[in-house]
PDB file of C-alpha atoms and ligand atoms in Angstrom:
ATOM      1  CA  MET K 292       0.249  38.868  49.870  1.00 73.00           C
ATOM      2  CA  LYS K 293       0.978  35.174  50.335  1.00 83.00           C
ATOM      3  CA  LYS K 294      -0.727  32.739  47.962  1.00 93.00           C
ATOM      4  CA  LYS K 295      -3.516  30.702  49.442  1.00 97.00           C
ATOM      5  CA  ILE K 296      -3.211  26.978  48.768  1.00 97.00           C
ATOM      6  CA  PHE K 297      -6.496  26.144  50.461  1.00 98.00           C
ATOM      7  CA  GLU K 298      -9.462  28.194  51.519  1.00 98.00           C
ATOM      8  CA  LEU K 299     -12.298  26.400  53.341  1.00 98.00           C
ATOM      9  CA  ARG K 300     -15.554  28.123  54.181  1.00 98.00           C
ATOM     10  CA  ASP K 301     -18.235  26.737  56.475  1.00 98.00           C
ATOM     11  CA  VAL K 302     -17.294  23.141  55.701  1.00 98.00           C
ATOM     12  CA  ARG K 303     -19.634  20.541  57.158  1.00 98.00           C
ATOM     13  CA  PHE K 304     -19.259  16.802  56.900  1.00 98.00           C
ATOM     14  CA  SER K 305     -21.000  13.758  58.412  1.00 98.00           C
ATOM     15  CA  TYR K 306     -20.007  10.131  57.957  1.00 98.00           C
ATOM     16  CA  LEU K 307     -22.839   8.079  56.443  1.00 96.00           C
ATOM     17  CA  GLY K 308     -24.965  11.188  56.722  1.00 91.00           C
ATOM     18  CA  LYS K 309     -25.422  10.711  60.454  1.00 95.00           C
ATOM     19  CA  TYR K 310     -22.097  10.910  62.324  1.00 97.00           C
ATOM     20  CA  PRO K 311     -21.074  14.576  62.336  1.00 97.00           C
ATOM     21  CA  ALA K 312     -17.314  15.097  61.974  1.00 98.00           C
ATOM     22  CA  LEU K 313     -16.966  18.747  60.908  1.00 98.00           C
ATOM     23  CA  GLN K 314     -19.588  21.294  61.884  1.00 98.00           C
ATOM     24  CA  GLY K 315     -18.739  24.534  60.105  1.00 98.00           C
ATOM     25  CA  VAL K 316     -14.975  24.795  59.594  1.00 98.00           C
ATOM     26  CA  ASP K 317     -13.230  27.867  58.167  1.00 98.00           C
ATOM     27  CA  ILE K 318      -9.514  27.640  57.526  1.00 98.00           C
ATOM     28  CA  THR K 319      -7.011  29.203  55.133  1.00 97.00           C
ATOM     29  CA  ILE K 320      -3.690  27.555  54.330  1.00 97.00           C
ATOM     30  CA  GLU K 321      -1.042  29.937  53.019  1.00 97.00           C
ATOM     31  CA  LYS K 322       1.759  28.778  50.775  1.00 97.00           C
ATOM     32  CA  GLY K 323       4.952  28.180  52.743  1.00 97.00           C
ATOM     33  CA  SER K 324       3.221  28.086  56.126  1.00 97.00           C
ATOM     34  CA  ARG K 325       3.629  25.577  58.940  1.00 97.00           C
ATOM     35  CA  ALA K 326       0.359  24.895  60.666  1.00 98.00           C
ATOM     36  CA  ALA K 327      -0.727  22.543  63.410  1.00 98.00           C
ATOM     37  CA  VAL K 328      -4.269  21.329  63.874  1.00 98.00           C
ATOM     38  CA  ILE K 329      -4.875  20.295  67.448  1.00 96.00           C
ATOM     39  CA  GLY K 330      -7.904  18.989  69.296  1.00 94.00           C
ATOM     40  CA  ALA K 331      -9.076  16.127  71.464  1.00 91.00           C
ATOM     41  CA  ASN K 332      -9.802  12.668  70.061  1.00 91.00           C
ATOM     42  CA  GLY K 333     -12.760  12.714  67.706  1.00 94.00           C
ATOM     43  CA  SER K 334     -12.752  16.498  67.232  1.00 95.00           C
ATOM     44  CA  GLY K 335     -12.383  16.288  63.440  1.00 97.00           C
ATOM     45  CA  LYS K 336      -8.643  16.546  62.714  1.00 97.00           C
ATOM     46  CA  SER K 337      -8.334  13.473  60.509  1.00 97.00           C
ATOM     47  CA  THR K 338     -11.550  14.328  58.704  1.00 98.00           C
ATOM     48  CA  LEU K 339     -10.177  17.778  57.872  1.00 98.00           C
ATOM     49  CA  LEU K 340      -6.960  16.263  56.465  1.00 98.00           C
ATOM     50  CA  ASN K 341      -8.989  13.811  54.377  1.00 98.00           C
ATOM     51  CA  ILE K 342     -10.926  16.732  52.934  1.00 98.00           C
ATOM     52  CA  LEU K 343      -7.708  18.627  52.167  1.00 98.00           C
ATOM     53  CA  ASP K 344      -6.390  15.522  50.414  1.00 98.00           C
ATOM     54  CA  GLY K 345      -9.528  15.291  48.275  1.00 98.00           C
ATOM     55  CA  LEU K 346     -10.448  11.862  49.633  1.00 97.00           C
ATOM     56  CA  ILE K 347     -13.855  12.980  50.893  1.00 97.00           C
ATOM     57  CA  PHE K 348     -15.965  16.019  50.060  1.00 98.00           C
ATOM     58  CA  PRO K 349     -18.012  18.310  52.291  1.00 98.00           C
ATOM     59  CA  ASP K 350     -21.776  17.937  52.552  1.00 98.00           C
ATOM     60  CA  THR K 351     -22.016  21.725  52.429  1.00 98.00           C
ATOM     61  CA  GLY K 352     -19.547  24.610  52.327  1.00 98.00           C
ATOM     62  CA  SER K 353     -16.691  25.260  49.946  1.00 98.00           C
ATOM     63  CA  VAL K 354     -13.134  23.986  49.498  1.00 98.00           C
ATOM     64  CA  LYS K 355     -10.932  26.065  47.207  1.00 98.00           C
ATOM     65  CA  PHE K 356      -7.529  24.869  46.003  1.00 98.00           C
ATOM     66  CA  PHE K 357      -5.507  27.777  44.534  1.00 96.00           C
ATOM     67  CA  GLY K 358      -8.779  29.638  44.078  1.00 96.00           C
ATOM     68  CA  ALA K 359     -10.661  26.888  42.219  1.00 96.00           C
ATOM     69  CA  GLU K 360     -13.374  24.714  43.717  1.00 97.00           C
ATOM     70  CA  LEU K 361     -12.021  21.285  44.671  1.00 98.00           C
ATOM     71  CA  ASP K 362     -14.841  18.810  44.262  1.00 97.00           C
ATOM     72  CA  GLU K 363     -15.478  15.353  42.853  1.00 96.00           C
ATOM     73  CA  LYS K 364     -15.970  16.797  39.403  1.00 97.00           C
ATOM     74  CA  ALA K 365     -12.626  18.616  39.434  1.00 97.00           C
ATOM     75  CA  LEU K 366     -10.790  15.493  40.592  1.00 97.00           C
ATOM     76  CA  ALA K 367     -12.530  13.314  37.998  1.00 97.00           C
ATOM     77  CA  ASP K 368     -10.408  15.083  35.393  1.00 97.00           C
ATOM     78  CA  GLU K 369      -7.355  12.838  34.952  1.00 94.00           C
ATOM     79  CA  ARG K 370      -4.884  15.629  34.286  1.00 94.00           C
ATOM     80  CA  PHE K 371      -6.028  17.712  37.210  1.00 96.00           C
ATOM     81  CA  ASN K 372      -6.105  14.622  39.416  1.00 95.00           C
ATOM     82  CA  ARG K 373      -2.477  13.836  38.643  1.00 92.00           C
ATOM     83  CA  TYR K 374      -1.503  17.486  39.147  1.00 94.00           C
ATOM     84  CA  PHE K 375      -3.301  17.593  42.494  1.00 97.00           C
ATOM     85  CA  ARG K 376      -1.997  14.224  43.726  1.00 95.00           C
ATOM     86  CA  SER K 377       1.604  15.136  42.922  1.00 92.00           C
ATOM     87  CA  ARG K 378       1.338  18.406  44.850  1.00 96.00           C
ATOM     88  CA  VAL K 379      -0.609  17.373  47.913  1.00 98.00           C
ATOM     89  CA  GLY K 380       0.541  14.390  49.976  1.00 97.00           C
ATOM     90  CA  LEU K 381      -1.111  12.887  53.041  1.00 98.00           C
ATOM     91  CA  VAL K 382       0.652  10.635  55.518  1.00 97.00           C
ATOM     92  CA  PHE K 383      -2.103   8.661  57.252  1.00 95.00           C
ATOM     93  CA  GLN K 384      -2.441   8.309  60.982  1.00 92.00           C
ATOM     94  CA  ASN K 385      -2.408   4.531  60.551  1.00 92.00           C
ATOM     95  CA  PRO K 386       0.478   3.349  58.319  1.00 94.00           C
ATOM     96  CA  ASP K 387      -1.311   0.033  57.710  1.00 94.00           C
ATOM     97  CA  ILE K 388      -3.837   1.949  55.602  1.00 91.00           C
ATOM     98  CA  GLN K 389      -1.070   3.670  53.643  1.00 91.00           C
ATOM     99  CA  LEU K 390       1.139   0.675  52.932  1.00 95.00           C
ATOM    100  CA  PHE K 391      -0.055  -1.806  50.307  1.00 94.00           C
ATOM    101  CA  CYS K 392       2.937  -2.953  48.225  1.00 96.00           C
ATOM    102  CA  PRO K 393       4.752  -6.296  48.715  1.00 96.00           C
ATOM    103  CA  THR K 394       8.103  -4.620  49.443  1.00 98.00           C
ATOM    104  CA  VAL K 395       9.286  -1.361  50.975  1.00 98.00           C
ATOM    105  CA  LYS K 396      11.102  -0.535  47.747  1.00 98.00           C
ATOM    106  CA  GLU K 397       7.959  -0.825  45.619  1.00 97.00           C
ATOM    107  CA  GLU K 398       6.036   1.116  48.218  1.00 97.00           C
ATOM    108  CA  ILE K 399       8.410   4.067  48.071  1.00 97.00           C
ATOM    109  CA  MET K 400       8.674   4.020  44.281  1.00 97.00           C
ATOM    110  CA  PHE K 401       4.933   3.761  43.696  1.00 95.00           C
ATOM    111  CA  GLY K 402       4.217   7.515  43.793  1.00 93.00           C
ATOM    112  CA  PRO K 403       6.988   8.710  41.483  1.00 94.00           C
ATOM    113  CA  LEU K 404       6.277   5.874  39.007  1.00 93.00           C
ATOM    114  CA  ASN K 405       2.640   6.863  38.980  1.00 90.00           C
ATOM    115  CA  PHE K 406       3.449  10.548  38.498  1.00 89.00           C
ATOM    116  CA  GLY K 407       5.574   9.686  35.457  1.00 89.00           C
ATOM    117  CA  PHE K 408       9.027  10.519  36.832  1.00 92.00           C
ATOM    118  CA  SER K 409      11.850   9.103  34.675  1.00 95.00           C
ATOM    119  CA  HIS K 410      13.734   6.031  35.903  1.00 94.00           C
ATOM    120  CA  LYS K 411      16.835   8.117  36.416  1.00 96.00           C
ATOM    121  CA  GLU K 412      14.917  10.634  38.540  1.00 95.00           C
ATOM    122  CA  ILE K 413      13.312   7.863  40.558  1.00 96.00           C
ATOM    123  CA  LYS K 414      16.615   6.132  41.275  1.00 96.00           C
ATOM    124  CA  LYS K 415      18.114   9.403  42.478  1.00 95.00           C
ATOM    125  CA  ALA K 416      15.123  10.336  44.627  1.00 95.00           C
ATOM    126  CA  PHE K 417      14.908   6.806  46.025  1.00 97.00           C
ATOM    127  CA  ASP K 418      18.558   6.703  47.113  1.00 96.00           C
ATOM    128  CA  LEU K 419      18.197  10.122  48.717  1.00 93.00           C
ATOM    129  CA  ILE K 420      15.004   9.412  50.632  1.00 93.00           C
ATOM    130  CA  VAL K 421      16.212   6.009  51.846  1.00 95.00           C
ATOM    131  CA  ASP K 422      19.327   7.695  53.133  1.00 91.00           C
ATOM    132  CA  VAL K 423      17.412  10.538  54.811  1.00 89.00           C
ATOM    133  CA  PHE K 424      15.157   8.106  56.688  1.00 90.00           C
ATOM    134  CA  GLY K 425      17.949   5.610  57.391  1.00 91.00           C
ATOM    135  CA  ILE K 426      15.898   2.719  56.000  1.00 94.00           C
ATOM    136  CA  LYS K 427      18.389   1.127  53.595  1.00 96.00           C
ATOM    137  CA  ASP K 428      18.201  -2.166  55.500  1.00 97.00           C
ATOM    138  CA  LEU K 429      14.432  -2.283  55.087  1.00 98.00           C
ATOM    139  CA  VAL K 430      14.050  -1.875  51.318  1.00 98.00           C
ATOM    140  CA  ASP K 431      13.513  -5.600  50.570  1.00 98.00           C
ATOM    141  CA  ARG K 432      11.292  -6.225  53.600  1.00 98.00           C
ATOM    142  CA  MET K 433       7.514  -6.597  53.617  1.00 97.00           C
ATOM    143  CA  PRO K 434       5.939  -3.374  54.938  1.00 97.00           C
ATOM    144  CA  HIS K 435       3.417  -5.250  57.071  1.00 95.00           C
ATOM    145  CA  GLN K 436       6.113  -7.028  59.034  1.00 96.00           C
ATOM    146  CA  LEU K 437       7.818  -3.853  60.196  1.00 96.00           C
ATOM    147  CA  SER K 438       7.564  -2.222  63.604  1.00 92.00           C
ATOM    148  CA  ILE K 439       5.246   0.761  63.975  1.00 88.00           C
ATOM    149  CA  GLY K 440       8.173   3.234  63.881  1.00 88.00           C
ATOM    150  CA  GLU K 441       9.615   1.578  60.767  1.00 92.00           C
ATOM    151  CA  LYS K 442       6.200   1.562  59.104  1.00 94.00           C
ATOM    152  CA  ARG K 443       5.805   5.233  59.855  1.00 92.00           C
ATOM    153  CA  LYS K 444       9.188   6.025  58.313  1.00 92.00           C
ATOM    154  CA  VAL K 445       8.333   4.036  55.189  1.00 96.00           C
ATOM    155  CA  SER K 446       4.933   5.649  54.749  1.00 95.00           C
ATOM    156  CA  MET K 447       6.449   9.077  55.226  1.00 94.00           C
ATOM    157  CA  ALA K 448       9.246   8.283  52.744  1.00 95.00           C
ATOM    158  CA  SER K 449       6.669   7.062  50.220  1.00 97.00           C
ATOM    159  CA  VAL K 450       4.929  10.443  50.330  1.00 97.00           C
ATOM    160  CA  LEU K 451       7.996  12.693  50.632  1.00 95.00           C
ATOM    161  CA  ILE K 452       9.849  11.104  47.698  1.00 96.00           C
ATOM    162  CA  SER K 453       7.540  12.902  45.272  1.00 95.00           C
ATOM    163  CA  GLY K 454       8.241  16.232  46.980  1.00 95.00           C
ATOM    164  CA  PRO K 455       4.651  17.425  47.499  1.00 97.00           C
ATOM    165  CA  GLU K 456       4.256  21.171  47.833  1.00 97.00           C
ATOM    166  CA  LEU K 457       1.745  20.629  50.633  1.00 98.00           C
ATOM    167  CA  LEU K 458       2.436  17.879  53.122  1.00 98.00           C
ATOM    168  CA  LEU K 459      -0.407  16.734  55.379  1.00 98.00           C
ATOM    169  CA  LEU K 460       0.595  14.682  58.413  1.00 97.00           C
ATOM    170  CA  ASP K 461      -1.834  12.888  60.681  1.00 97.00           C
ATOM    171  CA  GLU K 462      -0.388  12.265  64.157  1.00 94.00           C
ATOM    172  CA  PRO K 463       3.129  11.702  62.785  1.00 92.00           C
ATOM    173  CA  THR K 464       4.791  11.107  66.153  1.00 89.00           C
ATOM    174  CA  ALA K 465       2.237   8.631  67.528  1.00 86.00           C
ATOM    175  CA  GLY K 466       4.015   5.468  68.624  1.00 78.00           C
ATOM    176  CA  LEU K 467       7.509   6.820  68.026  1.00 81.00           C
ATOM    177  CA  ASP K 468      10.287   6.851  70.614  1.00 82.00           C
ATOM    178  CA  PRO K 469      11.629  10.302  71.590  1.00 85.00           C
ATOM    179  CA  LYS K 470      14.748  10.052  69.437  1.00 84.00           C
ATOM    180  CA  THR K 471      12.868   9.027  66.294  1.00 82.00           C
ATOM    181  CA  SER K 472      10.297  11.714  67.030  1.00 86.00           C
ATOM    182  CA  ARG K 473      13.059  14.327  67.344  1.00 88.00           C
ATOM    183  CA  GLY K 474      14.631  13.200  64.049  1.00 86.00           C
ATOM    184  CA  LEU K 475      11.265  13.440  62.349  1.00 88.00           C
ATOM    185  CA  VAL K 476      10.643  16.981  63.572  1.00 92.00           C
ATOM    186  CA  ASP K 477      14.093  18.061  62.312  1.00 92.00           C
ATOM    187  CA  LEU K 478      13.445  16.436  58.965  1.00 90.00           C
ATOM    188  CA  LEU K 479      10.087  18.151  58.580  1.00 93.00           C
ATOM    189  CA  ASN K 480      11.615  21.494  59.380  1.00 95.00           C
ATOM    190  CA  GLU K 481      14.283  20.976  56.721  1.00 94.00           C
ATOM    191  CA  TYR K 482      11.513  20.145  54.270  1.00 94.00           C
ATOM    192  CA  HIS K 483       9.760  23.364  55.243  1.00 96.00           C
ATOM    193  CA  ASP K 484      13.008  25.337  54.774  1.00 96.00           C
ATOM    194  CA  ASP K 485      12.953  24.102  51.168  1.00 93.00           C
ATOM    195  CA  GLY K 486       9.791  26.182  50.678  1.00 95.00           C
ATOM    196  CA  LYS K 487       7.162  23.515  51.335  1.00 97.00           C
ATOM    197  CA  THR K 488       3.914  23.896  53.257  1.00 98.00           C
ATOM    198  CA  ILE K 489       3.234  21.531  56.140  1.00 98.00           C
ATOM    199  CA  ILE K 490       0.069  20.853  58.109  1.00 98.00           C
ATOM    200  CA  THR K 491       0.292  18.532  61.077  1.00 98.00           C
ATOM    201  CA  ALA K 492      -2.661  17.170  63.012  1.00 97.00           C
ATOM    202  CA  THR K 493      -1.583  16.153  66.473  1.00 92.00           C
ATOM    203  CA  HIS K 494      -2.514  15.986  70.091  1.00 83.00           C
ATOM    204  CA  ASP K 495       1.155  15.789  71.082  1.00 84.00           C
ATOM    205  CA  MET K 496       1.466  19.230  72.714  1.00 87.00           C
ATOM    206  CA  HIS K 497       5.226  18.805  73.058  1.00 86.00           C
ATOM    207  CA  ILE K 498       5.901  19.054  69.334  1.00 91.00           C
ATOM    208  CA  VAL K 499       3.461  21.839  68.481  1.00 94.00           C
ATOM    209  CA  GLU K 500       5.877  24.726  69.030  1.00 94.00           C
ATOM    210  CA  GLU K 501       8.526  23.014  66.956  1.00 95.00           C
ATOM    211  CA  ILE K 502       6.401  22.165  63.942  1.00 96.00           C
ATOM    212  CA  ALA K 503       4.090  25.135  63.611  1.00 97.00           C
ATOM    213  CA  ASP K 504       3.940  28.916  63.339  1.00 97.00           C
ATOM    214  CA  ILE K 505       0.177  28.887  63.515  1.00 97.00           C
ATOM    215  CA  VAL K 506      -2.086  26.569  65.481  1.00 97.00           C
ATOM    216  CA  HIS K 507      -5.753  25.864  64.802  1.00 97.00           C
ATOM    217  CA  VAL K 508      -7.685  24.420  67.723  1.00 97.00           C
ATOM    218  CA  PHE K 509     -10.672  22.136  67.284  1.00 96.00           C
ATOM    219  CA  SER K 510     -13.275  22.170  70.015  1.00 94.00           C
ATOM    220  CA  ARG K 511     -15.285  19.141  71.040  1.00 92.00           C
ATOM    221  CA  ASP K 512     -18.156  20.336  68.867  1.00 94.00           C
ATOM    222  CA  LYS K 513     -15.981  19.840  65.761  1.00 97.00           C
ATOM    223  CA  LYS K 514     -15.285  23.435  64.852  1.00 96.00           C
ATOM    224  CA  ILE K 515     -12.080  25.473  64.849  1.00 97.00           C
ATOM    225  CA  ILE K 516     -12.616  27.757  67.816  1.00 96.00           C
ATOM    226  CA  ARG K 517      -9.281  29.504  67.930  1.00 96.00           C
ATOM    227  CA  SER K 518      -6.206  30.095  65.737  1.00 97.00           C
ATOM    228  CA  GLY K 519      -2.980  31.743  66.797  1.00 97.00           C
ATOM    229  CA  PRO K 520       0.766  31.488  67.410  1.00 97.00           C
ATOM    230  CA  PRO K 521       1.813  28.367  69.377  1.00 96.00           C
ATOM    231  CA  ALA K 522       3.444  30.203  72.288  1.00 94.00           C
ATOM    232  CA  GLU K 523       0.314  32.217  72.940  1.00 95.00           C
ATOM    233  CA  LEU K 524      -2.034  29.227  72.781  1.00 94.00           C
ATOM    234  CA  LEU K 525       0.169  26.906  74.804  1.00 92.00           C
ATOM    235  CA  ALA K 526       0.433  29.499  77.551  1.00 93.00           C
ATOM    236  CA  ASP K 527      -3.340  29.473  77.961  1.00 94.00           C
ATOM    237  CA  THR K 528      -3.557  26.297  80.039  1.00 91.00           C
ATOM    238  CA  GLU K 529      -7.126  26.999  81.089  1.00 93.00           C
ATOM    239  CA  PHE K 530      -8.218  27.066  77.451  1.00 94.00           C
ATOM    240  CA  LEU K 531      -6.259  23.882  76.652  1.00 92.00           C
ATOM    241  CA  GLU K 532      -7.741  22.061  79.623  1.00 91.00           C
ATOM    242  CA  GLU K 533     -11.242  23.126  78.648  1.00 91.00           C
ATOM    243  CA  ASN K 534     -10.686  21.599  75.238  1.00 90.00           C
ATOM    244  CA  ASN K 535      -9.267  18.328  76.549  1.00 87.00           C
ATOM    245  CA  LEU K 536      -5.786  18.979  75.223  1.00 88.00           C
ATOM    246  CA  ILE K 537      -3.914  18.844  78.489  1.00 82.00           C
ATOM    247  CA  HIS K 538      -4.495  17.742  82.038  1.00 80.00           C
ATOM    248  CA  SER K 539      -3.570  19.740  85.080  1.00 68.00           C
ATOM    249  CA  HIS K 540       0.059  18.470  85.202  1.00 67.00           C
ATOM    250  CA  PHE K 541       0.958  20.299  82.019  1.00 65.00           C
ATOM    251  CA  HIS K 542       2.970  23.485  82.307  1.00 61.00           C
ATOM    252  CA  ARG K 543       5.929  25.310  80.836  1.00 65.00           C
ATOM    253  CA  HIS K 544       9.572  25.736  81.850  1.00 62.00           C
ATOM    254  CA  ASP K 545      11.725  28.361  80.155  1.00 61.00           C
ATOM    255  CA  GLY K 546       8.988  28.911  77.612  1.00 60.00           C
ATOM    256  CA  LYS K 547       8.875  25.208  76.657  1.00 63.00           C
ATOM    257  CA  ALA K 548       5.768  23.056  76.923  1.00 63.00           C
ATOM    258  CA  HIS K 549       6.268  20.360  79.511  1.00 59.00           C
ATOM    259  CA  THR K 550       4.388  17.643  81.322  1.00 58.00           C
ATOM    260  CA  HIS K 551       5.301  16.064  84.636  1.00 53.00           C
ATOM    261  CA  PRO K 552       4.540  12.477  85.441  1.00 48.00           C
ATOM    262  CA  HIS K 553       1.705  12.006  87.877  1.00 46.00           C
ATOM    263  CA  GLU K 554       3.150  12.662  91.300  1.00 41.00           C
ATOM    264  CA  HIS K 555       1.138  13.305  94.384  1.00 42.00           C
ATOM    265  CA  PRO K 556       3.687  13.847  97.141  1.00 42.00           C
ATOM    266  CA  SER K 557       1.082  15.125  99.561  1.00 43.00           C
ATOM    267  CA  HIS K 558      -1.185  12.206  98.861  1.00 42.00           C
ATOM    268  CA  ASP K 559      -1.343   9.586 101.581  1.00 40.00           C
ATOM    269  CA  HIS K 560      -1.775   6.057 100.207  1.00 41.00           C
ATOM    270  CA  THR K 561      -1.693   4.323 103.592  1.00 38.00           C
ATOM    271  CA  HIS K 562      -5.255   4.771 104.696  1.00 39.00           C
TER     272      HIS K 562
HETATM  273  N1  LIG A 216     -15.414   6.157  59.259  1.00 61.41           N
HETATM  274  C1  LIG A 216     -16.169   6.787  60.152  1.00 61.41           C
HETATM  275  N2  LIG A 216     -17.484   6.446  60.316  1.00 61.41           N
HETATM  276  C2  LIG A 216     -18.268   7.072  61.217  1.00 61.41           C
HETATM  277  N3  LIG A 216     -17.845   8.082  62.012  1.00 61.41           N
HETATM  278  C3  LIG A 216     -16.566   8.461  61.904  1.00 61.41           C
HETATM  279  C4  LIG A 216     -15.647   7.827  60.980  1.00 61.41           C
HETATM  280  N4  LIG A 216     -14.442   8.421  61.098  1.00 61.41           N
HETATM  281  C5  LIG A 216     -14.592   9.363  62.045  1.00 61.41           C
HETATM  282  N5  LIG A 216     -15.850   9.393  62.532  1.00 61.41           N
HETATM  283  C6  LIG A 216     -16.383  10.316  63.561  1.00 61.41           C
HETATM  284  O1  LIG A 216     -16.114  11.644  63.153  1.00 61.41           O
HETATM  285  C7  LIG A 216     -15.699  12.455  64.228  1.00 61.41           C
HETATM  286  C8  LIG A 216     -14.345  13.078  63.931  1.00 61.41           C
HETATM  287  O2  LIG A 216     -13.379  12.050  63.815  1.00 61.41           O
HETATM  288  P1  LIG A 216     -11.889  12.295  63.387  1.00 61.41           P
HETATM  289  O3  LIG A 216     -11.841  13.252  62.265  1.00 61.41           O
HETATM  290  O4  LIG A 216     -11.265  10.952  63.179  1.00 61.41           O
HETATM  291  O5  LIG A 216     -11.287  13.004  64.702  1.00 61.41           O
HETATM  292  P2  LIG A 216      -9.782  13.165  65.234  1.00 61.41           P
HETATM  293  O6  LIG A 216      -8.868  12.876  64.081  1.00 61.41           O
HETATM  294  O7  LIG A 216      -9.707  14.572  65.721  1.00 61.41           O
HETATM  295  O8  LIG A 216      -9.607  12.181  66.341  1.00 61.41           O
HETATM  296  C9  LIG A 216     -15.702  11.549  65.469  1.00 61.41           C
HETATM  297  O9  LIG A 216     -16.887  11.792  66.182  1.00 61.41           O
HETATM  298  C10 LIG A 216     -15.676  10.147  64.884  1.00 61.41           C
HETATM  299  O10 LIG A 216     -16.362   9.233  65.718  1.00 61.41           O
HETATM  300 MG1  LIG A 217      -7.336  11.499  63.931  1.00 61.41          MG
END
């Protein structure tokens, strides 16, 4: 049986005690899996990732990390905190929240320095990650002055450099051009081939089949209502429409998810 990295049972969470964000979520994350979490805006995807990253804690319900309860008390232990932080990495939806160092170089080196990697290890990992993301020209720049795509690459590099066992990605392709998006998907799949576990929250239906073997769907009432293989879920257009994930122009060609631009050839605009 595959090891379970995370096991969540009946997790409920409200912001400020009054804005419900998760209303009874059950999810199991197996080691080595590739999962996508999909759902309309405001359905709870980012909140779930923040819980998995130990940034917030459920009001009720349980979160188990390798079988042990992950709560504020567990993370208050410095050794466990370091262990957890080096194994679980979250790339935020908004890179401006992630990036805080004066230069790209410091940004990318921050994690490994903090986790106590040796200087030799850091230099090696830095050169590799900068090469992988093609961001050599950016290393002396200020993160806040970069374009959205460049920021996204830097924030992803700053998490991947430490090689987390579980990578959590929040809308990683938002704001990226198709070529950069493509490159990112390939890179993530290589990372997965190295034995890592990846969870991606997205509402980009076009990447779901390429980044996941299992898809968890959030409904508008902030629960996971269905989990299954991408091909099966994406074929159920009625279900996707009901949950605000697609509009009626979405369909599939040759088994690939596909959306047409809005065209209404029979529509008469002259009257
Ligand atoms: N900081 C916050 N304060 C209050 N409500 C929030 C906050 N962040 C998210 N929410 C609410 O929680 C719900 C889930 O949000 P979120 O997890 O960001 O959804 P998604 O990532 O699927 O778009 C939404 O109803 C949203 O309005
Ligand atoms: Mg979100």
